[in-house]
Coordinates of C-alpha atoms in Angstrom, one line a residue:
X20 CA -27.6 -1.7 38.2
X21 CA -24.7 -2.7 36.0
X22 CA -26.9 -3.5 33.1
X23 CA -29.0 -0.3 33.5
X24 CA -25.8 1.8 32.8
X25 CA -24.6 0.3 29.8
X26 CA -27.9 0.0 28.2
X27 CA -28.3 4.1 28.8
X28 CA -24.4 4.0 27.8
X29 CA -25.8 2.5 24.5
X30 CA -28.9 4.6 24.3
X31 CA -26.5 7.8 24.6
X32 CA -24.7 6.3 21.9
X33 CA -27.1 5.7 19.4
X34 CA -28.5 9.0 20.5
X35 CA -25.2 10.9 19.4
X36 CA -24.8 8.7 16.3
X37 CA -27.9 10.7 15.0
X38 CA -26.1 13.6 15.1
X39 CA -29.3 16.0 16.0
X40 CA -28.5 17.1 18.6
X41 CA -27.7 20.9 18.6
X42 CA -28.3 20.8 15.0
X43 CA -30.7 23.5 13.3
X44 CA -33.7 21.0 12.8
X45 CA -35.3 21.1 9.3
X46 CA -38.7 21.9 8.0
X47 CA -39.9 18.5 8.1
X48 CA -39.4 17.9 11.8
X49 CA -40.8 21.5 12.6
X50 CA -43.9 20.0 10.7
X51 CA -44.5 17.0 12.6
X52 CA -44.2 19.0 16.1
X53 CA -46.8 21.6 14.8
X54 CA -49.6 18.8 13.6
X55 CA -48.9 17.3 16.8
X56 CA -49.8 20.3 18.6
X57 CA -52.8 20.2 16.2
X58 CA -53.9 16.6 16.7
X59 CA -54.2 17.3 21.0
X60 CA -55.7 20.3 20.3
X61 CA -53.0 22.4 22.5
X62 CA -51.1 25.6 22.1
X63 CA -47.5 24.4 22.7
X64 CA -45.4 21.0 21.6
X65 CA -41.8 20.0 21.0
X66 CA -39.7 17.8 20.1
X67 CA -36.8 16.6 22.8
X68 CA -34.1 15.1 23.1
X69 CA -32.4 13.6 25.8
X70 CA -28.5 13.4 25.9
X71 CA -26.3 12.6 29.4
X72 CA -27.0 15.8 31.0
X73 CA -29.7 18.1 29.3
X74 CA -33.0 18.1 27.4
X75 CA -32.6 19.5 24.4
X76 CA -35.5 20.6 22.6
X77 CA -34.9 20.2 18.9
X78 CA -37.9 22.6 17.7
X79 CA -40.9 23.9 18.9
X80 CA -44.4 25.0 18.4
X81 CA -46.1 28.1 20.7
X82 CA -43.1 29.0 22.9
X83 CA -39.6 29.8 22.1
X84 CA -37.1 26.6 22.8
X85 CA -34.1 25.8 24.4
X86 CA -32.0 23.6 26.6
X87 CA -32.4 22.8 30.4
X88 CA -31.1 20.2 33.1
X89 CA -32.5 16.5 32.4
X90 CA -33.1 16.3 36.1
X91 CA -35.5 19.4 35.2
X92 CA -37.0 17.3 32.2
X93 CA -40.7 16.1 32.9
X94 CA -40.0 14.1 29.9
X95 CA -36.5 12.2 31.5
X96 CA -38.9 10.9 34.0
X97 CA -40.5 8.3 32.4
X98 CA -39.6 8.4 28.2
X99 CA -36.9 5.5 28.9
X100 CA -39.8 3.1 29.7
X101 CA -41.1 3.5 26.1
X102 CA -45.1 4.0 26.5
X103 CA -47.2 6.6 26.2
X104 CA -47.1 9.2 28.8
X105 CA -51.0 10.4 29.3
X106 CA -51.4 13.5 32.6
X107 CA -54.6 15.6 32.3
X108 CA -53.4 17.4 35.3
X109 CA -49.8 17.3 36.8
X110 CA -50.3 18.9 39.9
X111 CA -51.9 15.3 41.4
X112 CA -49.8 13.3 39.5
X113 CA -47.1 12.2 42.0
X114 CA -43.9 12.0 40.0
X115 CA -44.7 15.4 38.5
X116 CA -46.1 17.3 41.2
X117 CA -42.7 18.5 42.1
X118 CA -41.3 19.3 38.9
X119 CA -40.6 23.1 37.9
X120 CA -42.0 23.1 34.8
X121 CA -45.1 22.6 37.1
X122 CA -45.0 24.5 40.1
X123 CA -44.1 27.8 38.7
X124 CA -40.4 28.1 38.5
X125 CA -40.2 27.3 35.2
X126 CA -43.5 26.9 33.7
X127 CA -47.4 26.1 34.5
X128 CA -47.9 23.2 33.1
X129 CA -51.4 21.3 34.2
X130 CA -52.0 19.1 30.8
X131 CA -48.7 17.0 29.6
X132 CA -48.8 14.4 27.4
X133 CA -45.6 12.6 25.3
X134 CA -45.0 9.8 23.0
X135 CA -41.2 8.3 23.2
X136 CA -38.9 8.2 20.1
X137 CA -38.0 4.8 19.8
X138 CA -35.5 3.4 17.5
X139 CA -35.2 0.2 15.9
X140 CA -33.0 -1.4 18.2
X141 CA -35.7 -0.5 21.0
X142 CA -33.5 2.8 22.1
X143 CA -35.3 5.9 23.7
X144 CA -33.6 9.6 22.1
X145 CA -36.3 11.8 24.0
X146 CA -39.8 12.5 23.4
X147 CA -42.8 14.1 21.2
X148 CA -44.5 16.3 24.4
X149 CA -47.7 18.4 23.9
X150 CA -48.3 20.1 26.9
X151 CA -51.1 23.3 28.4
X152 CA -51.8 25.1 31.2
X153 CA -55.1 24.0 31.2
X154 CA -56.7 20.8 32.7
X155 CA -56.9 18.5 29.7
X156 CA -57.8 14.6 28.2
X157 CA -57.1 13.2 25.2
X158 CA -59.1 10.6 23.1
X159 CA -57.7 7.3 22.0
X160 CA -57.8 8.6 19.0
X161 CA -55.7 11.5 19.5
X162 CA -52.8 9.3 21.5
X163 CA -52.9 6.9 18.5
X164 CA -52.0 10.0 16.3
X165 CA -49.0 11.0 18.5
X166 CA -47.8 7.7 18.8
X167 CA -47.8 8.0 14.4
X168 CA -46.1 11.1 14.9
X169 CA -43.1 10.3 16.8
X170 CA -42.6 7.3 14.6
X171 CA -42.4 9.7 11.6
X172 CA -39.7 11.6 13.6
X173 CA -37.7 8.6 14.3
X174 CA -38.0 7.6 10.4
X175 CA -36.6 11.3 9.8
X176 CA -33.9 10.9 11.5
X177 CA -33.1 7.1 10.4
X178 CA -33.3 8.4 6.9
X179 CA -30.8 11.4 7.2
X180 CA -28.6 9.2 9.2
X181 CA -28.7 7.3 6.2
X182 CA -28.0 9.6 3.7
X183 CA -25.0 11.0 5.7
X184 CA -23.8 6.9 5.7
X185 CA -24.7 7.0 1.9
X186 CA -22.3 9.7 1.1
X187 CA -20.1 8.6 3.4
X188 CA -20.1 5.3 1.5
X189 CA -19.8 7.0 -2.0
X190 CA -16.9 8.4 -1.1
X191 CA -15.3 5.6 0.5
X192 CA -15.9 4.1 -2.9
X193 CA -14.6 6.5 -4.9
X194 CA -11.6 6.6 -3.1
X195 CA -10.8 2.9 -3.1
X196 CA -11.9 2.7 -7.3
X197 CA -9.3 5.8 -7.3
X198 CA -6.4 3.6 -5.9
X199 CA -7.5 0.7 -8.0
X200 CA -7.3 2.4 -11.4
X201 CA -3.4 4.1 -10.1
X202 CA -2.7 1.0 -9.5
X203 CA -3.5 -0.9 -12.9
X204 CA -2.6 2.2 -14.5
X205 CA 0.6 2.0 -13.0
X206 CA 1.8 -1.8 -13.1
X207 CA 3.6 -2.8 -16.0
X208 CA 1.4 -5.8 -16.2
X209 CA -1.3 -6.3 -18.6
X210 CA -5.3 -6.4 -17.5
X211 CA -8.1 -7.4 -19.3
X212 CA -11.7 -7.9 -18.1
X213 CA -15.0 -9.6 -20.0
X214 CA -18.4 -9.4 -18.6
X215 CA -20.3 -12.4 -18.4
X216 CA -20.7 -12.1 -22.5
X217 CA -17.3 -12.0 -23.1
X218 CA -17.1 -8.5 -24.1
X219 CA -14.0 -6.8 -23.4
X220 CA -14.6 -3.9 -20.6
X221 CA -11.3 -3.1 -19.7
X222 CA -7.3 -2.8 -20.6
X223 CA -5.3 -1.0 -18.4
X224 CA -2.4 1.2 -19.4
X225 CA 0.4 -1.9 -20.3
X226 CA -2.9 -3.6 -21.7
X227 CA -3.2 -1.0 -24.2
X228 CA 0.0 -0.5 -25.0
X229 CA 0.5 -4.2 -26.1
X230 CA -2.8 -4.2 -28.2
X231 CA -2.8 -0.1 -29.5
X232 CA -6.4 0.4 -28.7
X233 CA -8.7 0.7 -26.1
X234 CA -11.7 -1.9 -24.8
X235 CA -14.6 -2.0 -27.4
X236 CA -17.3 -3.4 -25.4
X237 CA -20.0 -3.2 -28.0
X238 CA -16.9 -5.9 -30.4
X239 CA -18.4 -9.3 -30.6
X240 CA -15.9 -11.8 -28.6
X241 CA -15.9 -13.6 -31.8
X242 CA -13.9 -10.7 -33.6
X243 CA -11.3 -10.0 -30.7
X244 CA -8.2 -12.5 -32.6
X245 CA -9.1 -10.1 -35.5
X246 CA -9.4 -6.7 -33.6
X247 CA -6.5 -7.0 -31.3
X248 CA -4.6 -9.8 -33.6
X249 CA -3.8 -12.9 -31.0
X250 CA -2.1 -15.4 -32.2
X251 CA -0.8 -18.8 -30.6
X252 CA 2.4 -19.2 -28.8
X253 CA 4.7 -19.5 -32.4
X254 CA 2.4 -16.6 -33.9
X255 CA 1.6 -18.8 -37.1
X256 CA -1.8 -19.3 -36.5
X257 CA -4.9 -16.9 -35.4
X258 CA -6.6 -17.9 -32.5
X259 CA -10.4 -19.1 -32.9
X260 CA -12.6 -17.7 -30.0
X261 CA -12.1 -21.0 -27.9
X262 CA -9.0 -20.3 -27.8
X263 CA -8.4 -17.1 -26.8
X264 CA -7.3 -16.6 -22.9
X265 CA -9.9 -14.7 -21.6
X266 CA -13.0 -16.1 -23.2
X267 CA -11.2 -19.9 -21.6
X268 CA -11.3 -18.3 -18.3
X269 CA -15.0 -17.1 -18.7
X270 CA -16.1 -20.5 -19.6
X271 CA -13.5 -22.9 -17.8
X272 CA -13.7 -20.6 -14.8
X273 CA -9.3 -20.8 -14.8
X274 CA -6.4 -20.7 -16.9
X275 CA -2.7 -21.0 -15.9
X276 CA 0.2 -20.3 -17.9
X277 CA -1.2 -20.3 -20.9
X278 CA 0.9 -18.5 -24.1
X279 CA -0.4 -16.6 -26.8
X280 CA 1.5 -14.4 -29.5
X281 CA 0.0 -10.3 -30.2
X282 CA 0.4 -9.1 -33.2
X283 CA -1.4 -5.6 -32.6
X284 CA -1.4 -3.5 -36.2
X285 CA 1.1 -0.8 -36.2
X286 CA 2.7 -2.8 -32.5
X287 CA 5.7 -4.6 -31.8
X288 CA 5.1 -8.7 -31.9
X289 CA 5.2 -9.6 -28.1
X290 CA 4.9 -13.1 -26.7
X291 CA 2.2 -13.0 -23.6
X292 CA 2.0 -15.6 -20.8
X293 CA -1.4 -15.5 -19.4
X294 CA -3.5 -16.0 -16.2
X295 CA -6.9 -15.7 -15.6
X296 CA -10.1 -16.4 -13.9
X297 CA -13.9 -16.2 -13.5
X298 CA -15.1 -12.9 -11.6
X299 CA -18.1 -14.7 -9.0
X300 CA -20.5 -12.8 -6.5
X301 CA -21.0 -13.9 -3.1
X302 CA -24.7 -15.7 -5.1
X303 CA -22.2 -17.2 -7.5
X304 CA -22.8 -15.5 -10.2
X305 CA -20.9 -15.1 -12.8
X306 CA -20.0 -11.5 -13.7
X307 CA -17.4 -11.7 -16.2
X308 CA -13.7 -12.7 -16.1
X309 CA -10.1 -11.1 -15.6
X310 CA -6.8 -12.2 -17.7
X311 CA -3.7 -10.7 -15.8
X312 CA -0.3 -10.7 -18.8
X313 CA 3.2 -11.0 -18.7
X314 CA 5.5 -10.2 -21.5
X315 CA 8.1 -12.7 -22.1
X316 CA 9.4 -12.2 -25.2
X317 CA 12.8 -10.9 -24.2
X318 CA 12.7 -14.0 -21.7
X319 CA 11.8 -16.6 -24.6
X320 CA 14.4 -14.9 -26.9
X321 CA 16.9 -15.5 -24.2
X322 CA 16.3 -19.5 -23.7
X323 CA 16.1 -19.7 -27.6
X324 CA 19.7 -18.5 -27.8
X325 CA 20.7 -20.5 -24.8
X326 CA 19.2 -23.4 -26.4
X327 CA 20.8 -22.8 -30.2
X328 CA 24.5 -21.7 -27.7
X329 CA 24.0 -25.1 -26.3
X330 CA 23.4 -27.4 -29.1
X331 CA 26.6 -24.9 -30.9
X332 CA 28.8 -26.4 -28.0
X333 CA 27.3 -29.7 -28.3
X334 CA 27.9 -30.0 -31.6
X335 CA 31.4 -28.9 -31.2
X336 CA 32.7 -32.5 -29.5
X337 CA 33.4 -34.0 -26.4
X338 CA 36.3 -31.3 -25.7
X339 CA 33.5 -28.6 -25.4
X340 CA 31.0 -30.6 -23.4
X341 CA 33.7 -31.9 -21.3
X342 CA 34.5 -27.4 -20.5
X343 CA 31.0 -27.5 -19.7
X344 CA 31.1 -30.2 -17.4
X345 CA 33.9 -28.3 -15.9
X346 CA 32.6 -24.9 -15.6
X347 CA 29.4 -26.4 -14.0
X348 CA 31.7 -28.4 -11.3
X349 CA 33.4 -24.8 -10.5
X350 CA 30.4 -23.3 -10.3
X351 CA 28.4 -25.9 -7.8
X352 CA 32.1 -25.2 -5.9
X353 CA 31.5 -21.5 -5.8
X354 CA 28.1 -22.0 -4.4
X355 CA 29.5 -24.6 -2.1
X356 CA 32.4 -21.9 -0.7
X357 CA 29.6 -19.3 -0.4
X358 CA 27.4 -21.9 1.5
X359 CA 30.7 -22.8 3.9
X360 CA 31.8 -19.6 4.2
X361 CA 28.7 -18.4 5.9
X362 CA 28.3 -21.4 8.2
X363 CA 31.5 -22.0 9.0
X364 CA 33.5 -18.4 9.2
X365 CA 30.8 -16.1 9.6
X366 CA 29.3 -17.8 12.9
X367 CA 32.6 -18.3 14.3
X368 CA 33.7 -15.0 13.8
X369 CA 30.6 -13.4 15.7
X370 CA 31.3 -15.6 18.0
X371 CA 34.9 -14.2 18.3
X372 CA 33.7 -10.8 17.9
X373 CA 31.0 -11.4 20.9
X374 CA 33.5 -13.0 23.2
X375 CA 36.3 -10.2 22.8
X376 CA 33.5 -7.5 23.5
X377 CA 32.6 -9.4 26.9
X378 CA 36.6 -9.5 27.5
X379 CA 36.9 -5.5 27.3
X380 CA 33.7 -4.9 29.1
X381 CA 34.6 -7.2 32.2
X382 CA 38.3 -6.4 32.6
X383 CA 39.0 -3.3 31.2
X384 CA 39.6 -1.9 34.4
X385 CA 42.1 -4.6 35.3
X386 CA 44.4 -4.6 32.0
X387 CA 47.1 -2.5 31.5
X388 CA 47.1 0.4 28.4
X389 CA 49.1 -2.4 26.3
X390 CA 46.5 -5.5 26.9
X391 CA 43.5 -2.9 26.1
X392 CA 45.3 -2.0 22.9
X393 CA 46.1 -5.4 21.7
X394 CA 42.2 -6.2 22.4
X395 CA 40.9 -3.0 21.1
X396 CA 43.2 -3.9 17.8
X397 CA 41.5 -8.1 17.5
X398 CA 37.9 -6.6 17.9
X399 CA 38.9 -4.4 14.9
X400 CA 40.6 -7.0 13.2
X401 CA 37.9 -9.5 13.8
X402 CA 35.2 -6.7 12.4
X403 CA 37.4 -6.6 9.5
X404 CA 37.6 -10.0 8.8
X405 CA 33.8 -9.9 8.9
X406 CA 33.5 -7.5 6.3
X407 CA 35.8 -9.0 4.0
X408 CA 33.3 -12.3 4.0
X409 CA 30.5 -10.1 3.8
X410 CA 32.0 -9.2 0.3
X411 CA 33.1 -12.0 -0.9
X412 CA 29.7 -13.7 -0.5
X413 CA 28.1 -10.9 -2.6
X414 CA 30.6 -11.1 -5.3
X415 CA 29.8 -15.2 -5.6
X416 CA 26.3 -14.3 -5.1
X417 CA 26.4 -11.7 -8.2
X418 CA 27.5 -14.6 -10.3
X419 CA 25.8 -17.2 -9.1
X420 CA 22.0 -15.4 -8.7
X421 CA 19.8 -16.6 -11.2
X422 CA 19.6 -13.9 -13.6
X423 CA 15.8 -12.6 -13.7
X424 CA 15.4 -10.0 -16.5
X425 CA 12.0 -7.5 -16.1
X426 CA 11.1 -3.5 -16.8
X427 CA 13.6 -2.2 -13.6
X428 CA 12.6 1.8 -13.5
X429 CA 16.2 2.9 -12.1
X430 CA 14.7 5.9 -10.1
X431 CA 12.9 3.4 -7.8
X432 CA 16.0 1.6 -7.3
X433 CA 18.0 4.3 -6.5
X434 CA 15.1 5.0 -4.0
X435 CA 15.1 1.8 -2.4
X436 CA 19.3 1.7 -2.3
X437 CA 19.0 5.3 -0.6
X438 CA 17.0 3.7 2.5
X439 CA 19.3 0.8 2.2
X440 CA 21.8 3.3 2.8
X441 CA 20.5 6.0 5.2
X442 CA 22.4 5.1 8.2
X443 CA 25.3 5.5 6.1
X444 CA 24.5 8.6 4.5
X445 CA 23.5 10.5 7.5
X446 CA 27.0 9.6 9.1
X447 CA 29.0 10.8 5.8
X448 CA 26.7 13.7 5.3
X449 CA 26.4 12.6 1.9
X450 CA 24.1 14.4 -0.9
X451 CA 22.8 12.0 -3.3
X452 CA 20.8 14.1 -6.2
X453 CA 19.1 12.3 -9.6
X454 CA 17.5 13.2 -12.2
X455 CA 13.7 12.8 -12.5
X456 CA 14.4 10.8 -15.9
X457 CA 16.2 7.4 -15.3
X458 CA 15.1 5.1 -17.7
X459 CA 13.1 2.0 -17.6
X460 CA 15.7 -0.2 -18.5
X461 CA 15.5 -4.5 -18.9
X462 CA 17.9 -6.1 -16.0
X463 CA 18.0 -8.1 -13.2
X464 CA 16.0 -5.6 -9.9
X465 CA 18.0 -7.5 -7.7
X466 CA 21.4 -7.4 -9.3
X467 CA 21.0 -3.7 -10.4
X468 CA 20.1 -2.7 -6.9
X469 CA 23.6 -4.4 -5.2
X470 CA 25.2 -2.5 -8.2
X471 CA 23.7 1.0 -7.2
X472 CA 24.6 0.2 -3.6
X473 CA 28.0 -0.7 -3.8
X474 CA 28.8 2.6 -6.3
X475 CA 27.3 5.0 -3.5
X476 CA 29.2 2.6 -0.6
X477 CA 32.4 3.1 -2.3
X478 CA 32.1 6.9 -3.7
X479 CA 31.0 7.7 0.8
X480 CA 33.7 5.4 1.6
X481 CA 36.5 7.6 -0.6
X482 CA 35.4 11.0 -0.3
X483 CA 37.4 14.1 0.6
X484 CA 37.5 15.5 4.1
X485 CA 37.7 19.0 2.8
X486 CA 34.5 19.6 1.3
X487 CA 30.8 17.4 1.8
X488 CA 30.4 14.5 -0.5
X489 CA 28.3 15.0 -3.2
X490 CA 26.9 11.6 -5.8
X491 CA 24.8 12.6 -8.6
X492 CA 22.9 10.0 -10.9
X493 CA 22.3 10.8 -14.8
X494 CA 21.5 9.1 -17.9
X495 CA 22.2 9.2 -21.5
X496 CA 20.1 8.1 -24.3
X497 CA 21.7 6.6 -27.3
X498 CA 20.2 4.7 -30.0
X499 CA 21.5 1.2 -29.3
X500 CA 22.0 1.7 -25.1
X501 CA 21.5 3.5 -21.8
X502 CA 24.9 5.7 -20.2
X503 CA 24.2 5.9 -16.8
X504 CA 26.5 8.1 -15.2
X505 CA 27.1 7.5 -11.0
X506 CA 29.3 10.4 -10.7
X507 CA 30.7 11.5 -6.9
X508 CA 33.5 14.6 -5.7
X509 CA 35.9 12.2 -4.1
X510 CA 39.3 11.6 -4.0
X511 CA 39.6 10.2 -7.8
X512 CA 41.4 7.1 -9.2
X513 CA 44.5 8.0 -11.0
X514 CA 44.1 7.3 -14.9
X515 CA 46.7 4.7 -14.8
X516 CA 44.7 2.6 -12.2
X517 CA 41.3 2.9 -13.8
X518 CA 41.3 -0.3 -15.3
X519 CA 43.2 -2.1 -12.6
X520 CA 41.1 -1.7 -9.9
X521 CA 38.2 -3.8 -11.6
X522 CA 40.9 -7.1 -10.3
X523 CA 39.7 -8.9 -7.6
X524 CA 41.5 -7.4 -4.5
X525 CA 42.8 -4.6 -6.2
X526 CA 43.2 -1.1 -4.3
X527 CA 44.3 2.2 -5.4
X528 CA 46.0 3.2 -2.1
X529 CA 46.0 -0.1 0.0
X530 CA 47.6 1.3 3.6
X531 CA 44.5 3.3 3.9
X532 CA 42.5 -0.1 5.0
X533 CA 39.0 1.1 3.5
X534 CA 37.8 -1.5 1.5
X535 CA 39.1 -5.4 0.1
X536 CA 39.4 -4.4 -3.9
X537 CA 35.8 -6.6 -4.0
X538 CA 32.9 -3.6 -4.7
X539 CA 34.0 -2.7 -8.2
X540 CA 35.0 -6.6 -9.1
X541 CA 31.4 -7.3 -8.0
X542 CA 30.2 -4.1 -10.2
X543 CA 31.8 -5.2 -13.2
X544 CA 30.8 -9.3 -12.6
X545 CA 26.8 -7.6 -12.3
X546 CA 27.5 -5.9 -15.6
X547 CA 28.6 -8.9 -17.4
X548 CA 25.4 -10.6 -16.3
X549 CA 23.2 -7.7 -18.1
X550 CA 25.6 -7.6 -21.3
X551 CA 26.8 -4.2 -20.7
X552 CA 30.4 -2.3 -19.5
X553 CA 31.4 -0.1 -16.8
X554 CA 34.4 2.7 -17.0
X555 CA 35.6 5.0 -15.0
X556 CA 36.1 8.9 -16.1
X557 CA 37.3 11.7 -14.0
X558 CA 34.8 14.2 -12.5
X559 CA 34.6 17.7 -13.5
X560 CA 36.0 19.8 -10.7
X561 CA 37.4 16.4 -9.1
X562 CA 35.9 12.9 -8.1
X563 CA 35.3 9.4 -10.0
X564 CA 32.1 9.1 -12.3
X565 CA 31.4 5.7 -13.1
X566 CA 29.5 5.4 -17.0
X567 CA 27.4 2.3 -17.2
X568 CA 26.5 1.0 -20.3
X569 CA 23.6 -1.3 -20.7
X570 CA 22.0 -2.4 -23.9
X571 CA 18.5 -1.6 -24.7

């Protein structure tokens, strides 16, 4: 019994994956029912369909269709069976004797004959019925044809359920080669692809920046170090076509961290780290191959000056190198403060901070006002303790992080320090308003996004409580630099203190107990590492605005 309902369950699901059913049927399937009513030589055919409930016939051929009970169906009776159903006259046939479409309350029927729709998974959908009101018999013949018949149906349908899947398919496609292309189009990395020939088929946006063209797939890989000028890692020499990144990957199947220098006509000279391999079908085929670029040219330029600072200080004596020595001894000390700092304050203090919240929850109700206070008062002093270690870590941190330099597009870091920030903001009520155009600028994403979050920190932390605080983010474009300009409507740092309060621990107005005089120490520290300077002006109408410079 089990297994009989979840085969029909199956069946019904099949049936309704068709999607015929109460659909206008076509001109094709109203063909087949009419040449079946021609092959048995009858007035009347259909074509139904059998869902949980009714018969639905799909089209018809002598009498007008529609939709009755399936425990009405002549055709429900036996179609799950899959043969050939063969009655010259239904009144003596004992399972149809009964049925109204024979005795009269629906119909007359004496001849009924019906060939099952079977799928290819071996599923009944309904039936291909020719039926009379006359006594009747069929030749082999003629039940051979309807049998062919009702195949042709079920190869309809497979075929439009097909074509729905097929479009279905397309789009899926096109939507998925969509958010491929925004994607290359978007990432500030550089894509090339080959086909098996080494013909270059593609360059993405950054791709075609670097090189100043498009992909010429009818260029000979033999003419793509002249065509796009790559040279090797020092840019003296032009690369032969062995040599060239993408055509290695083709052939070698993978390159890593190989270098190569572009020299596009009319382009800036960029240095290009490259990683690639061979594109492979399930068969293993090759299809082609894909080289993925980085720019490191600002990155080279960098070590080349730390190298040439180096060998300055080396050259300079022992006095120098033994500063060096020095400096890197205070530095591993820094790192080891940080490190003892968060193992050995930071756990203790939650600790602390856990213990005195069990104190005030148990016994609350047995202290007097006094004891509550003076509890009340080291849970507050504990939390600020907390926080104060909270910022010294991040300014060691801002020193200490290794300083990675990439493209940082300053709107998305404002985005990401905004949901850094939200339970803040939504407390303060704060506004935060940019511009659509903040730069791509080079820096550290990291660094710039501690930066950005301690600015908006501080500027929620000191507004005014007479009107809702307000931050707005601009920039400036000069020739050699970016100005970008944090400015807020708070309570304002006097002129005389606008240099001051860069010191470590510095505050303008220390008895209000917001902050440690650590944010804009940790500002300015994150600035140094980028090369640039921050100042403080006065906001129109009242506030701080903070003016960033950072070099281009």
């Amino acid at each position: 019994m089990i297994g009989s309902v979840l085969d029909e369950e199956r069946r019904l699901a099949v049936l309704h994956e068709y999607c015929v059913l109460d659909a206008p049927a076509d001109e094709e399937l109203t063909t087949v029912v009419r040449v079946a009513a021609l092959v048995a030589g009858v007035p009347t055919a259909t074509l139904n369909l059998i869902d949980e409930s009714r018969q639905c016939q799909l089209t018809t051929y002598g009498f007008e269709g529609g939709n009755s009970a399936r425990s009405d169906s002549m055709c429900a009776i036996q179609f799950r069976a899959g043969r050939f159903v063969h009655v010259p006259d239904a009144r003596e046939h004992p399972l149809y004797c009964d049925n109204p479409w024979v005795n009269g309350h629906i119909a007359n029927v004496r001849f009924y004959a019906s060939a099952p729709l079977i799928t290819p998974e071996g599923y009944a959908l309904g039936t291909l019925c020719v039926f009379d009101d006359q006594v009747k018999e069929l030749t082999d013949e003629q039940s051979g044809r309807l049998i062919d018949l009702a195949d042709v149906l079920v190869a309809l349908f497979e075929r439009r359920r097909q074509a729905r899947l097929n479009e279905r398919l397309a789009v899926e496609s096109e939507h998925r080669q969509r958010f491929i292309t925004t994607v290359l189009e978007t990432i500030n990395v550089g894509v090339v692809v080959s086909d098996p020939a080494g013909h270059v088929t593609l360059l993405n946006r950054a791709a075609r920046d670097w090189h100043g063209m498009d992909a010429d797939a009818s260029l000979d890989p033999s003419a793509l170090p002249d065509r796009y000028g790559l040279f090797d890692a020092e840019g003296r020499s032009r690369l032969t076509p062995d040599q060239i990144p993408l055509l290695r990957a083709l052939h070698d199947g993978k390159i890593e961290d190989v270098e190569m220098t572009l020299r596009a006509p009319g382009r800036p000279t960029i240095l290009l780290n490259c990683n690639g391999s061979q594109l492979v079908d399930d068969a293993g085929e090759v299809l082609g191959a894909v080289v993925v670029m980085n720019d490191v040219t600002a990155d080279r330029a960098y070590r080349r000056e730390l190298e040439r600072a180096s060998a300055e200080i080396a050259a300079r004596g022992e006095k120098l190198s033994l500063a060096m020595v020095e400096l890197r001894r205070s530095n591993e000390e820094l790192e080891q403060f940080a490190g003892a700092v968060s193992h050995d304050l930071v756990r203790p203090m939650a600790a602390a901070h856990g213990f005195l919240d069990l104190l005030v929850g148990e016994y609350t109700a047995e202290l007097d006002e006094r004891a509550t206070k003076w509890l009340t008062g080291a849970i507050r002093s504990v939390e600020r303790m907390q926080k104060l270690v909270d910022a010294l870590l991040r300014y060691a941190r801002a020193g200490q992080t290794p300083y990675k330099a990439e493209p940082v597009h300053l709107n998305s870091v404002v985005l990401d320090v905004l949901a850094d920030l939200r339970t803040a903001t939504e407390s303060s009520g704060a506004q935060i308003s940019t511009t659509d155009d903040l730069p791509t600028i080079q820096g550290d994403p990291v660094l710039l996004r501690q930066l950005l979050q301690n600015l908006f920190d501080n500027a929620m932390k000191y507004r005014r409580p007479d009107r809702a605080c307000h931050i707005t983010v601009s920039a400036e474009d000069q020739p050699d630099q970016w100005i970008v300009r944090v400015a807020d409507n708070g309570i304002g740092i006097p002129p005389d203190q606008r240099e001051r309060v860069f010191e470590m621990f510095a505050q303008v107005d220390p008895k209000q107990q917001k902050g440690f005089g650590i944010g804009l120490s940790t500002c300015l520290r994150i600035l140094d590492r980028h090369r640039g300077r921050i100042t403080l002006e006065e906001t129109p109408g009242g506030g701080t605005t903070v003016c960033l410079q950072l070099p281009k």
